[in-house]
């Protein structure tokens, strides 16, 4: 059992050290080159459920077979 614990520690320690490394420079460089996210068109749509009117401008995006 001690042998298994020692082996797991030897594997996990370097991975934990890598995950704590600062990534600010990499993140800023990556997000600066990304295109803007798509913006969905809004189409007016409303329906009523249990006496409550619901306005859902993104209704057309829903998969109708869902």
PDB file of C-alpha atoms in Angstrom:
ATOM      1  CA  UNK A   1       0.000   0.000   0.000  1.00  0.00           C
ATOM      2  CA  UNK A   2       2.843   2.388   0.802  1.00  0.00           C
ATOM      3  CA  UNK A   3       4.397   1.599  -2.568  1.00  0.00           C
ATOM      4  CA  UNK A   4       1.192   2.579  -4.405  1.00  0.00           C
ATOM      5  CA  UNK A   5       0.880   5.778  -2.391  1.00  0.00           C
ATOM      6  CA  UNK A   6       4.492   6.714  -3.135  1.00  0.00           C
ATOM      7  CA  UNK A   7       4.022   6.061  -6.866  1.00  0.00           C
ATOM      8  CA  UNK A   8       0.881   8.181  -6.974  1.00  0.00           C
ATOM      9  CA  UNK A   9       2.672  10.976  -5.130  1.00  0.00           C
ATOM     10  CA  UNK A  10       5.541  10.887  -7.644  1.00  0.00           C
ATOM     11  CA  UNK A  11       3.049  11.187 -10.507  1.00  0.00           C
ATOM     12  CA  UNK A  12       0.792  13.820  -8.943  1.00  0.00           C
ATOM     13  CA  UNK A  13       3.428  16.201  -7.539  1.00  0.00           C
ATOM     14  CA  UNK A  14       4.772  17.447 -10.913  1.00  0.00           C
ATOM     15  CA  UNK A  15       1.222  17.814 -12.266  1.00  0.00           C
ATOM     16  CA  UNK A  16       0.183  19.887  -9.270  1.00  0.00           C
ATOM     17  CA  UNK A  17       3.215  22.143  -9.709  1.00  0.00           C
ATOM     18  CA  UNK A  18       2.314  22.721 -13.369  1.00  0.00           C
ATOM     19  CA  UNK A  19      -1.285  23.611 -12.574  1.00  0.00           C
ATOM     20  CA  UNK A  20      -0.140  26.338 -10.157  1.00  0.00           C
ATOM     21  CA  UNK A  21       2.084  28.051 -12.743  1.00  0.00           C
ATOM     22  CA  UNK A  22       0.923  31.575 -13.679  1.00  0.00           C
ATOM     23  CA  UNK A  23      -0.972  31.635 -16.965  1.00  0.00           C
ATOM     24  CA  UNK A  24      -1.771  35.336 -17.196  1.00  0.00           C
ATOM     25  CA  UNK A  25       0.534  35.994 -20.150  1.00  0.00           C
ATOM     26  CA  UNK A  26      -0.772  33.029 -22.106  1.00  0.00           C
ATOM     27  CA  UNK A  27      -4.412  33.884 -21.407  1.00  0.00           C
ATOM     28  CA  UNK A  28      -4.053  37.532 -22.415  1.00  0.00           C
ATOM     29  CA  UNK A  29      -2.254  36.662 -25.638  1.00  0.00           C
ATOM     30  CA  UNK A  30      -4.830  34.037 -26.574  1.00  0.00           C
ATOM     31  CA  UNK A  31      -7.914  36.150 -25.877  1.00  0.00           C
ATOM     32  CA  UNK A  32      -6.470  39.146 -27.725  1.00  0.00           C
ATOM     33  CA  UNK A  33      -6.408  37.176 -30.988  1.00  0.00           C
ATOM     34  CA  UNK A  34      -9.851  35.575 -30.706  1.00  0.00           C
ATOM     35  CA  UNK A  35     -12.685  36.885 -32.876  1.00  0.00           C
ATOM     36  CA  UNK A  36     -15.743  38.306 -31.124  1.00  0.00           C
ATOM     37  CA  UNK A  37     -18.436  35.758 -30.185  1.00  0.00           C
ATOM     38  CA  UNK A  38     -21.435  35.437 -32.505  1.00  0.00           C
ATOM     39  CA  UNK A  39     -24.546  37.420 -31.651  1.00  0.00           C
ATOM     40  CA  UNK A  40     -27.875  35.693 -32.281  1.00  0.00           C
ATOM     41  CA  UNK A  41     -30.643  37.600 -34.003  1.00  0.00           C
ATOM     42  CA  UNK A  42     -33.700  38.269 -31.854  1.00  0.00           C
ATOM     43  CA  UNK A  43     -37.106  37.521 -33.355  1.00  0.00           C
ATOM     44  CA  UNK A  44     -40.208  38.491 -31.368  1.00  0.00           C
ATOM     45  CA  UNK A  45     -42.127  35.477 -30.066  1.00  0.00           C
ATOM     46  CA  UNK A  46     -44.434  35.064 -27.099  1.00  0.00           C
ATOM     47  CA  UNK A  47     -46.516  32.226 -25.679  1.00  0.00           C
ATOM     48  CA  UNK A  48     -48.597  31.593 -22.607  1.00  0.00           C
ATOM     49  CA  UNK A  49     -48.105  28.877 -19.983  1.00  0.00           C
ATOM     50  CA  UNK A  50     -50.377  28.539 -16.953  1.00  0.00           C
ATOM     51  CA  UNK A  51     -51.744  32.026 -17.428  1.00  0.00           C
ATOM     52  CA  UNK A  52     -48.297  33.645 -17.608  1.00  0.00           C
ATOM     53  CA  UNK A  53     -47.171  35.336 -20.824  1.00  0.00           C
ATOM     54  CA  UNK A  54     -43.596  34.507 -21.786  1.00  0.00           C
ATOM     55  CA  UNK A  55     -41.651  36.651 -24.263  1.00  0.00           C
ATOM     56  CA  UNK A  56     -38.808  34.660 -25.797  1.00  0.00           C
ATOM     57  CA  UNK A  57     -36.928  36.421 -28.601  1.00  0.00           C
ATOM     58  CA  UNK A  58     -34.626  33.406 -29.026  1.00  0.00           C
ATOM     59  CA  UNK A  59     -37.422  30.829 -29.391  1.00  0.00           C
ATOM     60  CA  UNK A  60     -36.436  30.228 -32.992  1.00  0.00           C
ATOM     61  CA  UNK A  61     -33.055  28.870 -31.840  1.00  0.00           C
ATOM     62  CA  UNK A  62     -34.626  26.035 -29.847  1.00  0.00           C
ATOM     63  CA  UNK A  63     -34.560  22.573 -31.388  1.00  0.00           C
ATOM     64  CA  UNK A  64     -38.250  21.868 -31.968  1.00  0.00           C
ATOM     65  CA  UNK A  65     -37.721  18.105 -31.575  1.00  0.00           C
ATOM     66  CA  UNK A  66     -36.194  18.549 -28.097  1.00  0.00           C
TER      67      UNK A  66
END
